[in-house]
Amino acid sequence: MSKMFCYQCQETARNYGCDVKGVCGKTAEVSNLQDLLVYLLKGVSFYTEKIKELDGEVSSEVNVFIMKGLFATVTNVNFAAEDFEDWIDDALELRDRVARKFQQLHQQKRGEEFTGELPEAATWKPVSPQDIDNKSQEVGVLETENEDIRSLRELLIYGIKGFAAYADHAYILGHEDEEIYKFMQKGLAATLDDSLDADELTGLVMACGDCSVTTMALLDEANTSAYGHPEPTEVDLGVGDRPGILVSGHDLKDFEELLEQTEGEGIDIYTHGEMLPAQGYPAFKKYDHFKGNYGGSWWKQKTEFDKFNGPILMTTNCLMPPKDSYQDRVFTTGVVGFEGLSHIDDRPAGGNKDFSPVIEAAKQADPPEELETGTVMTGFAHNALSQSAEDILAAIESGDLKKFVVMSGCDGRFKEREYFTEVAENLPEDAIILTSGCAKFRYNKLDLGDIGGIPRVVDAGQCNDSYSLVVIAKELAEAVGVDDINDLPISYDIAWYEQKAVCVLLGLLAVGVKNIKLGPTVPAFLSDNVLNVLVDKFGIAPTNGVQEDVAELMS
Ligand code: SF4
Ligand code: SF3
């Protein structure tokens, strides 16, 4: 029997499954504890579904707990066994409270206790710490024997994990939508229901795509109402001569509070990885100590963090197990965790996080070592592109702009990902790349020129800003007068790695996008039959040779 089984990300071992230790560095213990946590969240969701059937209310505490618990299990977010042990204790306690609430409601509305069948996830209780260990090894992915049902259940769960992450960012900024929580719980509970067949689960997977778009729209509203619409921004890649703090991940609220707390402290703030698009927000530009971007995408952190010299704040994924040489400088916050790293606690109600340990560490640090010079562009979210609509339409009409090629998604370590750099280099000069997510680091520093002043790599932002791509496509359809989004001069070559990319992919399918190329590998969690459905229904195709794909993307 394998010690663990996880195949939720693109780098899973042998494109089959990590079964001894995660390629990401996740231990078997943590992987199994994550499985147990997800199992218990399904148990909680079983009861919340029942409560809703009785027209009862689910509390904000429950909604938020499920959302954050799922986020913690996303690839490269949290590697700390002790964090998951705490999550599991809390989940057991919460589940039993929700169960009691359901029974009371049932009694009240139906005049008797519920005596129907309960899934084990809704009832299992440990009597000793060893029970947690044993159970954590029993409740993983492989417990579902039918390969197609397993594939659909996991596809659904990974999509939900993805939008749970986005919903959490929106929640932190004070934006919530009950429908998102409802679908999160409906989807989780559905994976416990053995009566659901492949067609019904496929329906839920498609509905997950709809919910992904809803969540990305909510987050777009949350980000832009708090910080303004991103503006096209030229970002310096060099360094200054003062110590710095490097901020990585996706959380803009952490970024804002850190900027506020470091003002006048003699420290500079740099963005890293998915925080690069923070450079485009008007609200952050007023800070003089907000410097440029340092380094590339997440998988280069082991060399780049060494050279940064100052503290690094990981607000979300992607954290890699740190090297000894810099681990005392890495701070985690939010749902991120790694044993031995310092953690910045959550903000108290109505207050701010206290980043003073990070700031003190920066004051003792040397300035960063220069990695590169030059600049890179970001800040082309939907609002900025709408303002260039006339130029874009003129370029299409004149024939200078033939295609938008959407190359959004994630980056990763695999050598095969050089494919994406080569595609960018080989696309003809009448193509513009629309990007979002850390996939951009494969080509955003190439000198690809512009078309009528519009750069040939248009960076719409983080992976969660992929919503911009939906808005852009819809606005373009309106402007050129086409009804079907697939009749637009837009093609798709998506790079995936973790579960947020799964949610973005399902979101694109939900808005009707067809013929997406997906790489660098086909997800291991897609069974042959499920993959065939995606191919037949949506024309999804694995990435192939560069020349062949470039020709198809331009056709
Ligand atoms: Fe393996 Fe990816 Fe799971 Fe990590 S997250 S254990 S690399 S499949
Ligand atoms: Fe990247 Fe981790 Fe997915 Fe937000 S930072 S896109 S991989």
Coordinates of C-alpha atoms and ligand atoms in Angstrom, one line a residue:
M1 CA 0.0 0.0 0.0
S2 CA 1.3 3.5 -0.8
K3 CA 2.1 5.8 2.0
M4 CA 0.1 8.6 0.5
F5 CA -1.6 9.4 -2.8
C6 CA -1.8 12.9 -4.3
Y7 CA -2.2 13.8 -7.9
Q8 CA -3.7 17.2 -7.7
C9 CA -1.0 19.1 -9.4
Q10 CA 0.9 19.0 -12.7
E11 CA 4.2 17.9 -11.3
T12 CA 2.8 14.7 -9.7
A13 CA 5.3 11.9 -9.8
R14 CA 5.4 10.1 -13.2
N15 CA 2.3 12.0 -14.2
Y16 CA 0.5 9.3 -12.1
G17 CA 0.6 10.3 -8.4
C18 CA 2.9 11.1 -5.6
D19 CA 2.8 8.0 -3.5
V20 CA 5.9 8.1 -1.3
K21 CA 6.6 11.8 -0.9
G22 CA 5.3 14.8 -2.8
V23 CA 7.5 16.2 -5.6
C24 CA 6.5 19.5 -4.1
G25 CA 8.1 18.4 -0.8
K26 CA 4.9 17.6 1.0
T27 CA 5.5 14.6 3.4
A28 CA 3.2 11.6 3.4
E29 CA 2.0 12.6 6.8
V30 CA 0.9 16.1 5.7
S31 CA -0.6 14.7 2.5
N32 CA -2.7 12.2 4.5
L33 CA -3.7 14.9 7.1
Q34 CA -4.8 17.1 4.2
D35 CA -6.9 14.2 2.9
L36 CA -8.5 13.8 6.3
L37 CA -9.2 17.5 6.6
V38 CA -11.0 17.5 3.2
Y39 CA -12.9 14.4 4.2
L40 CA -14.1 16.2 7.4
L41 CA -15.0 19.3 5.4
K42 CA -17.2 17.0 3.2
G43 CA -18.8 15.8 6.4
V44 CA -19.5 19.3 7.5
S45 CA -20.9 20.1 4.1
F46 CA -23.2 17.0 4.3
Y47 CA -24.9 18.7 7.2
T48 CA -25.0 22.2 5.8
E49 CA -26.7 20.7 2.7
K50 CA -29.3 19.1 5.0
I51 CA -29.7 22.4 6.9
K52 CA -30.4 24.2 3.7
E53 CA -33.0 21.6 2.7
L54 CA -34.8 22.5 5.8
D55 CA -34.5 26.3 5.0
G56 CA -32.0 26.7 7.8
E57 CA -29.1 29.1 7.8
V58 CA -25.4 28.2 7.7
S59 CA -23.3 30.5 9.8
S60 CA -20.5 32.6 8.4
E61 CA -18.1 30.8 10.7
V62 CA -18.9 27.5 8.9
N63 CA -18.7 29.0 5.4
V64 CA -15.3 30.7 6.2
F65 CA -13.9 27.6 7.9
I66 CA -14.6 25.4 4.9
M67 CA -13.2 27.9 2.5
K68 CA -10.0 28.5 4.3
G69 CA -9.5 24.8 5.1
L70 CA -9.7 24.0 1.4
F71 CA -7.3 26.8 0.5
A72 CA -4.8 25.4 3.0
T73 CA -4.7 22.1 1.0
V74 CA -3.9 23.8 -2.3
T75 CA -0.4 22.9 -3.7
N76 CA 2.5 24.8 -2.1
V77 CA 0.4 26.5 0.5
N78 CA 0.9 24.7 3.8
F79 CA 3.4 21.9 4.6
A80 CA 3.0 21.9 8.4
A81 CA 1.6 18.8 10.0
E82 CA 0.8 20.7 13.2
D83 CA -1.3 23.2 11.3
F84 CA -3.4 20.3 9.8
E85 CA -3.7 18.6 13.2
D86 CA -5.3 21.8 14.5
W87 CA -7.5 22.2 11.4
I88 CA -8.7 18.6 11.9
D89 CA -9.5 19.1 15.6
D90 CA -11.4 22.3 14.7
A91 CA -13.2 20.5 11.9
L92 CA -14.3 17.7 14.2
E93 CA -15.6 20.2 16.7
L94 CA -17.4 22.3 14.1
R95 CA -18.9 19.3 12.3
D96 CA -20.4 18.1 15.5
R97 CA -21.9 21.5 16.3
V98 CA -23.3 21.7 12.8
A99 CA -24.7 18.1 13.2
R100 CA -26.4 19.1 16.4
K101 CA -27.9 22.2 14.7
F102 CA -29.2 20.0 11.9
Q103 CA -30.8 17.6 14.4
Q104 CA -32.5 20.4 16.3
L105 CA -33.8 21.9 13.1
H106 CA -35.1 18.5 11.9
Q107 CA -36.8 18.0 15.2
Q108 CA -38.3 21.5 15.0
K109 CA -39.5 21.2 11.4
R110 CA -40.3 17.5 11.0
G111 CA -41.2 16.8 14.6
E112 CA -38.6 14.0 15.0
E113 CA -34.9 13.3 14.9
F114 CA -33.3 12.5 11.6
T115 CA -32.7 8.8 11.4
G116 CA -31.7 8.6 7.7
E117 CA -28.3 7.3 6.5
L118 CA -25.2 9.3 7.4
P119 CA -22.0 9.0 5.5
E120 CA -19.0 8.1 7.6
A121 CA -17.4 11.5 7.0
A122 CA -20.3 12.9 9.0
T123 CA -19.9 10.6 11.9
W124 CA -16.3 9.3 12.3
K125 CA -14.6 10.4 15.5
P126 CA -11.1 9.6 16.7
V127 CA -10.7 8.2 20.2
S128 CA -6.9 8.5 20.2
P129 CA -4.2 10.4 18.2
Q130 CA -3.3 7.1 16.5
D131 CA -6.9 7.0 15.1
I132 CA -6.2 10.3 13.3
D133 CA -3.1 8.8 11.8
N134 CA -4.8 5.6 10.7
K135 CA -7.9 7.3 9.3
S136 CA -5.8 9.8 7.4
Q137 CA -4.4 6.9 5.5
E138 CA -7.8 5.5 4.6
V139 CA -9.7 8.5 3.3
G140 CA -7.7 9.6 0.3
V141 CA -8.4 9.8 -3.4
L142 CA -8.0 6.1 -4.1
E143 CA -10.9 5.3 -1.8
T144 CA -13.2 5.8 -4.8
E145 CA -12.7 2.7 -6.8
N146 CA -14.4 3.6 -10.0
E147 CA -11.8 5.4 -12.0
D148 CA -14.2 7.8 -13.8
I149 CA -16.2 8.6 -10.7
R150 CA -12.9 9.3 -8.9
S151 CA -11.7 11.5 -11.7
L152 CA -14.9 13.5 -11.7
R153 CA -15.0 13.8 -7.9
E154 CA -11.4 15.0 -7.8
L155 CA -11.8 17.4 -10.8
L156 CA -14.7 18.9 -8.9
I157 CA -12.8 19.2 -5.6
Y158 CA -9.8 20.8 -7.3
G159 CA -12.0 23.3 -9.1
I160 CA -13.6 24.1 -5.7
K161 CA -10.2 24.4 -4.0
G162 CA -9.2 26.9 -6.7
F163 CA -12.2 29.2 -6.3
A164 CA -12.0 28.8 -2.5
A165 CA -8.6 30.5 -2.7
Y166 CA -10.1 33.3 -4.7
A167 CA -13.1 33.6 -2.5
D168 CA -10.8 33.9 0.5
H169 CA -9.0 36.9 -1.0
A170 CA -12.3 38.5 -1.7
Y171 CA -13.5 37.7 1.9
I172 CA -10.4 39.3 3.4
L173 CA -11.3 42.5 1.5
G174 CA -14.9 42.3 2.8
H175 CA -16.6 40.9 -0.2
E176 CA -18.7 37.7 0.0
D177 CA -21.4 35.9 -2.0
E178 CA -23.6 33.3 -0.4
E179 CA -24.0 31.4 -3.7
I180 CA -20.2 30.7 -3.7
Y181 CA -20.3 29.2 -0.3
K182 CA -23.4 27.2 -1.2
F183 CA -21.8 25.7 -4.3
M184 CA -18.6 25.0 -2.4
Q185 CA -20.6 22.9 0.1
K186 CA -22.9 21.3 -2.4
G187 CA -19.9 20.1 -4.4
L188 CA -18.1 18.8 -1.4
A189 CA -21.2 16.9 -0.2
A190 CA -21.8 15.5 -3.7
T191 CA -18.5 13.7 -3.6
L192 CA -19.8 11.6 -0.6
D193 CA -22.9 10.6 -2.5
D194 CA -22.5 7.2 -4.2
S195 CA -25.8 7.5 -6.0
L196 CA -24.5 10.2 -8.3
D197 CA -23.5 8.9 -11.7
A198 CA -20.9 10.3 -14.1
D199 CA -23.4 12.5 -15.9
E200 CA -24.5 14.1 -12.7
L201 CA -21.0 14.6 -11.5
T202 CA -20.1 16.1 -15.0
G203 CA -23.0 18.5 -14.5
L204 CA -21.5 19.6 -11.1
V205 CA -18.1 20.0 -12.7
M206 CA -19.6 22.4 -15.3
A207 CA -21.5 24.3 -12.5
C208 CA -18.1 24.6 -10.8
G209 CA -16.9 26.5 -13.8
D210 CA -19.8 28.9 -13.5
C211 CA -19.0 29.4 -9.8
S212 CA -15.4 29.9 -10.6
V213 CA -16.3 32.8 -12.9
T214 CA -18.7 34.2 -10.3
T215 CA -15.9 34.1 -7.7
M216 CA -13.3 35.7 -10.0
A217 CA -15.7 38.5 -10.8
L218 CA -16.3 39.0 -7.0
L219 CA -12.5 39.1 -6.4
D220 CA -12.1 41.6 -9.3
E221 CA -14.7 43.8 -7.7
A222 CA -13.0 43.4 -4.3
N223 CA -9.5 44.3 -5.6
T224 CA -10.5 47.1 -7.9
S225 CA -12.9 48.8 -5.4
A226 CA -10.1 48.6 -2.7
Y227 CA -7.1 49.6 -4.8
G228 CA -8.4 51.0 -8.1
H229 CA -8.2 49.5 -11.6
P230 CA -4.7 48.4 -12.5
E231 CA -2.9 50.7 -14.9
P232 CA -0.2 49.7 -17.5
T233 CA 3.0 50.0 -15.5
E234 CA 6.7 49.6 -16.3
V235 CA 8.3 47.7 -13.4
D236 CA 11.9 48.0 -12.6
L237 CA 13.7 44.7 -12.2
G238 CA 16.8 46.1 -10.5
V239 CA 17.5 46.8 -6.8
G240 CA 18.1 49.8 -4.6
D241 CA 20.8 50.2 -1.9
R242 CA 18.5 49.8 1.1
P243 CA 17.4 46.6 2.8
G244 CA 14.2 45.2 1.4
I245 CA 11.2 42.9 2.2
L246 CA 10.2 40.6 -0.7
V247 CA 6.5 39.9 -0.8
S248 CA 5.2 36.8 -2.7
G249 CA 1.9 35.1 -3.2
H250 CA -1.5 36.6 -4.1
D251 CA -2.8 38.5 -1.1
L252 CA -3.2 42.3 -1.7
K253 CA -4.5 43.1 1.8
D254 CA -1.3 41.8 3.3
F255 CA 0.6 43.8 0.8
E256 CA -1.2 47.0 1.6
E257 CA -0.7 46.7 5.3
L258 CA 3.0 45.9 4.9
L259 CA 3.4 49.0 2.7
E260 CA 1.7 51.1 5.4
Q261 CA 3.7 49.7 8.3
T262 CA 7.1 50.1 6.5
E263 CA 6.6 53.7 5.4
G264 CA 9.5 55.8 6.7
E265 CA 11.4 52.8 8.1
G266 CA 14.3 52.9 5.7
I267 CA 13.2 49.7 4.0
D268 CA 12.1 49.0 0.5
I269 CA 9.3 46.7 -0.6
Y270 CA 9.7 44.4 -3.6
T271 CA 7.2 42.1 -5.3
H272 CA 8.0 38.5 -6.2
G273 CA 6.2 36.0 -8.4
E274 CA 2.4 36.4 -8.4
M275 CA 2.7 39.7 -6.4
L276 CA 4.2 41.4 -9.5
P277 CA 0.8 42.7 -10.7
A278 CA 0.4 44.6 -7.4
Q279 CA 2.7 47.1 -9.2
G280 CA -0.2 48.1 -11.4
Y281 CA -2.7 49.2 -8.6
P282 CA -3.0 53.0 -8.2
A283 CA -3.4 52.7 -4.4
F284 CA 0.1 51.3 -4.0
K285 CA 1.9 53.7 -6.3
K286 CA 1.8 56.5 -3.7
Y287 CA 4.5 54.7 -1.6
D288 CA 8.0 55.9 -2.4
H289 CA 9.5 52.8 -0.8
F290 CA 7.6 50.5 -3.1
K291 CA 10.3 49.3 -5.4
G292 CA 10.3 46.9 -8.4
N293 CA 10.0 43.2 -8.9
Y294 CA 12.7 40.8 -7.8
G295 CA 13.2 37.5 -9.6
G296 CA 11.0 35.1 -11.6
S297 CA 8.3 32.6 -10.8
W298 CA 8.0 30.5 -7.7
W299 CA 10.2 27.6 -8.6
K300 CA 13.3 29.8 -8.8
Q301 CA 12.9 30.9 -5.1
K302 CA 15.7 28.6 -3.8
T303 CA 18.3 30.6 -5.6
E304 CA 16.6 33.9 -5.6
F305 CA 15.7 34.1 -1.9
D306 CA 19.3 33.4 -1.0
K307 CA 20.4 36.5 -2.9
F308 CA 17.6 38.8 -1.7
N309 CA 19.3 39.0 1.8
G310 CA 16.2 40.5 3.5
P311 CA 13.0 38.8 4.8
I312 CA 10.5 37.2 2.5
L313 CA 6.8 37.3 3.2
M314 CA 4.8 34.4 1.7
T315 CA 1.1 35.5 1.7
T316 CA -0.1 32.4 -0.2
N317 CA 1.3 29.8 -2.6
C318 CA 3.8 29.0 -3.9
L319 CA 6.1 28.3 -1.0
M320 CA 8.8 25.7 -1.5
P321 CA 10.5 23.9 1.4
P322 CA 13.1 26.5 2.3
K323 CA 16.8 26.0 2.3
D324 CA 18.7 26.3 5.6
S325 CA 20.6 29.3 4.2
Y326 CA 17.5 31.6 4.2
Q327 CA 14.8 29.8 6.2
D328 CA 15.2 32.2 9.2
R329 CA 14.2 35.0 6.8
V330 CA 11.0 33.5 5.5
F331 CA 7.7 34.5 7.2
T332 CA 4.4 32.9 6.4
T333 CA 1.0 34.4 7.0
G334 CA -2.7 33.5 6.4
V335 CA -3.2 29.9 5.5
V336 CA 0.4 29.4 4.5
G337 CA 2.6 27.3 6.9
F338 CA 5.8 25.4 7.1
E339 CA 7.2 23.9 10.3
G340 CA 10.1 26.1 11.7
L341 CA 9.2 29.2 9.8
S342 CA 7.9 32.3 11.6
H343 CA 4.2 33.0 11.2
I344 CA 2.5 36.4 11.2
D345 CA -0.9 35.9 13.0
D346 CA -4.2 36.8 11.5
R347 CA -5.5 40.3 12.0
P348 CA -7.7 40.9 15.0
A349 CA -11.3 41.8 14.4
G350 CA -11.3 45.3 12.9
G351 CA -7.5 45.6 13.1
N352 CA -4.4 45.0 11.0
K353 CA -1.8 42.3 11.0
D354 CA 1.3 43.1 12.9
F355 CA 4.3 42.8 10.5
S356 CA 6.8 44.2 13.0
P357 CA 8.9 40.9 13.2
V358 CA 9.3 41.1 9.4
I359 CA 10.2 44.8 9.6
E360 CA 12.7 44.2 12.4
A361 CA 14.4 41.4 10.3
A362 CA 14.6 43.8 7.4
K363 CA 16.4 46.4 9.4
Q364 CA 19.2 43.9 10.2
A365 CA 19.5 42.8 6.6
D366 CA 21.8 43.7 3.8
P367 CA 20.3 45.2 0.6
P368 CA 19.3 42.7 -2.1
E369 CA 21.9 41.4 -4.6
E370 CA 21.0 42.5 -8.1
L371 CA 19.7 39.6 -10.2
E372 CA 18.9 41.5 -13.4
T373 CA 18.3 45.0 -14.8
G374 CA 15.7 46.3 -17.1
T375 CA 11.9 46.5 -16.8
V376 CA 8.8 44.5 -17.4
M377 CA 5.2 45.6 -18.1
T378 CA 2.1 44.7 -16.1
G379 CA -1.3 46.2 -15.3
F380 CA -3.3 45.4 -18.4
A381 CA -6.4 44.2 -16.7
H382 CA -9.8 44.6 -18.5
N383 CA -10.2 48.2 -17.6
A384 CA -6.9 49.2 -19.1
L385 CA -7.6 47.2 -22.3
S386 CA -11.1 48.7 -22.6
Q387 CA -9.4 52.1 -22.7
S388 CA -7.3 50.9 -25.6
A389 CA -10.3 49.4 -27.4
E390 CA -10.1 51.8 -30.3
D391 CA -6.5 51.1 -31.0
I392 CA -7.1 47.4 -30.7
L393 CA -10.0 47.5 -33.2
A394 CA -8.0 49.6 -35.6
A395 CA -5.1 47.1 -35.4
I396 CA -7.5 44.3 -36.1
E397 CA -9.0 46.1 -39.0
S398 CA -5.7 47.1 -40.6
G399 CA -4.5 43.5 -40.3
D400 CA -1.6 44.4 -38.0
L401 CA -3.2 42.3 -35.3
K402 CA -4.4 38.9 -36.3
K403 CA -4.7 37.0 -33.1
F404 CA -4.8 37.2 -29.4
V405 CA -3.2 34.1 -27.9
V406 CA -4.2 33.5 -24.3
M407 CA -1.3 32.0 -22.5
S408 CA -2.5 32.2 -18.9
G409 CA -1.9 29.9 -16.0
C410 CA 0.9 28.6 -13.9
D411 CA 4.6 28.1 -14.2
G412 CA 6.5 25.1 -12.9
R413 CA 9.9 23.4 -12.8
F414 CA 9.5 21.0 -15.8
K415 CA 11.9 21.5 -18.6
E416 CA 9.0 20.8 -21.0
R417 CA 7.7 24.3 -20.0
E418 CA 10.3 25.8 -22.3
Y419 CA 7.6 25.0 -24.8
F420 CA 5.7 28.1 -23.6
T421 CA 8.8 30.3 -24.1
E422 CA 9.3 28.9 -27.6
V423 CA 5.7 29.4 -28.5
A424 CA 5.9 33.0 -27.4
E425 CA 9.1 33.5 -29.5
N426 CA 7.6 31.7 -32.5
L427 CA 4.3 33.4 -32.7
P428 CA 4.2 35.8 -35.7
E429 CA 4.5 39.5 -35.1
D430 CA 0.8 40.0 -35.7
A431 CA -0.1 38.1 -32.5
I432 CA -0.5 39.5 -29.0
I433 CA -0.1 37.2 -26.0
L434 CA -2.7 37.8 -23.3
T435 CA -1.4 36.4 -20.0
S436 CA -2.2 36.1 -16.3
G437 CA -0.8 34.0 -13.6
C438 CA 2.8 33.1 -13.1
A439 CA 2.9 31.4 -16.5
K440 CA 4.0 34.8 -17.7
F441 CA 7.5 34.4 -16.4
R442 CA 8.3 32.1 -19.2
Y443 CA 8.1 35.0 -21.7
N444 CA 7.3 38.4 -20.1
K445 CA 11.0 39.5 -20.2
L446 CA 11.4 38.7 -23.9
D447 CA 11.7 41.6 -26.2
L448 CA 8.7 40.9 -28.4
G449 CA 7.9 44.5 -29.3
D450 CA 4.4 46.0 -29.7
I451 CA 1.6 46.4 -32.2
G452 CA 0.5 50.0 -32.5
G453 CA 1.7 50.8 -28.9
I454 CA 0.1 47.7 -27.4
P455 CA 2.8 45.4 -26.1
R456 CA 2.9 41.9 -27.6
V457 CA 2.8 40.4 -24.1
V458 CA -0.2 41.9 -22.3
D459 CA -0.2 41.0 -18.6
A460 CA -3.7 41.0 -17.1
G461 CA -2.4 40.2 -13.6
Q462 CA -2.4 37.3 -11.2
C463 CA -4.0 33.9 -12.0
N464 CA -7.1 35.2 -10.2
D465 CA -7.2 38.1 -12.6
S466 CA -8.0 35.6 -15.4
Y467 CA -11.5 37.1 -15.1
S468 CA -10.1 39.9 -17.2
L469 CA -9.8 37.5 -20.1
V470 CA -13.5 36.7 -19.9
V471 CA -14.4 40.4 -19.8
I472 CA -12.0 41.2 -22.7
A473 CA -13.5 38.4 -24.8
K474 CA -17.0 39.5 -24.1
E475 CA -16.2 43.2 -24.8
L476 CA -14.4 42.2 -28.0
A477 CA -17.4 40.1 -29.1
E478 CA -19.6 43.0 -28.7
A479 CA -17.3 45.4 -30.5
V480 CA -16.8 43.3 -33.5
G481 CA -20.4 42.0 -33.5
V482 CA -20.0 38.2 -33.1
D483 CA -22.3 36.1 -31.0
D484 CA -20.1 33.1 -30.4
I485 CA -17.0 33.8 -28.3
N486 CA -15.2 31.1 -30.5
D487 CA -15.6 33.3 -33.6
L488 CA -13.3 35.9 -32.1
P489 CA -9.6 36.1 -33.1
I490 CA -8.6 34.6 -29.8
S491 CA -6.9 31.2 -29.2
Y492 CA -5.9 29.5 -26.0
D493 CA -2.7 27.8 -24.9
I494 CA -3.0 27.3 -21.1
A495 CA -0.3 26.2 -18.7
W496 CA -1.5 24.6 -15.6
Y497 CA 0.2 23.6 -12.3
E498 CA -2.1 23.8 -9.3
Q499 CA -5.8 23.8 -8.5
K500 CA -6.4 27.5 -9.2
A501 CA -5.6 26.8 -12.8
V502 CA -8.1 24.0 -12.7
C503 CA -10.8 26.5 -11.6
V504 CA -9.7 29.0 -14.3
L505 CA -9.9 26.2 -16.9
L506 CA -13.4 25.2 -15.8
G507 CA -14.3 28.9 -15.8
L508 CA -13.2 29.2 -19.5
L509 CA -15.2 26.1 -20.4
A510 CA -18.2 27.6 -18.6
V511 CA -18.2 30.7 -20.7
G512 CA -18.1 28.5 -23.8
V513 CA -14.5 28.7 -24.9
K514 CA -13.5 25.7 -27.1
N515 CA -10.3 24.2 -28.4
I516 CA -8.1 25.1 -25.5
K517 CA -4.6 23.7 -25.7
L518 CA -3.5 22.5 -22.2
G519 CA 0.0 21.7 -21.0
P520 CA 2.7 20.8 -20.4
T521 CA 1.0 17.5 -19.5
V522 CA -2.6 16.2 -19.3
P523 CA -3.8 16.2 -15.7
A524 CA -3.1 12.8 -14.1
F525 CA -6.5 13.0 -12.4
L526 CA -8.4 12.9 -15.7
S527 CA -9.3 9.3 -16.5
D528 CA -9.4 8.3 -20.2
N529 CA -13.1 8.6 -20.3
V530 CA -13.3 11.9 -18.6
L531 CA -10.6 13.3 -20.9
N532 CA -12.5 12.0 -23.9
V533 CA -15.6 13.9 -22.8
L534 CA -13.5 17.1 -22.5
V535 CA -12.0 16.5 -25.9
D536 CA -15.4 15.7 -27.6
K537 CA -17.4 18.4 -25.9
F538 CA -14.8 21.2 -25.7
G539 CA -12.1 20.3 -28.1
I540 CA -9.4 20.4 -25.4
A541 CA -6.1 19.2 -26.7
P542 CA -2.8 18.6 -25.1
T543 CA 0.1 20.9 -26.1
N544 CA 2.1 19.4 -28.9
G545 CA 5.1 20.5 -31.0
V546 CA 5.9 24.3 -30.9
Q547 CA 5.6 24.8 -34.7
E548 CA 2.5 22.7 -35.1
D549 CA 0.8 24.5 -32.1
V550 CA 1.8 28.0 -33.3
A551 CA 0.3 27.2 -36.7
E552 CA -2.9 26.0 -35.1
L553 CA -3.1 28.9 -32.6
M554 CA -2.8 31.3 -35.6
S555 CA -5.2 29.5 -37.9
Ligands
SF4_1 FE1 2.6 15.6 -5.7 FE2 1.6 17.8 -6.5 FE3 0.3 16.5 -4.6 FE4 2.7 17.8 -4.2 S1 0.6 18.7 -4.7 S2 2.1 15.7 -3.5 S3 3.7 17.4 -6.1 S4 0.6 15.9 -6.7
SF3_2 FE1 1.6 30.4 -9.8 FE2 2.0 29.0 -7.7 FE3 -0.4 28.8 -10.2 FE4 -1.3 32.1 -9.3 S1 2.3 31.1 -7.8 S2 -0.4 30.9 -10.7 S3 1.6 28.2 -9.6

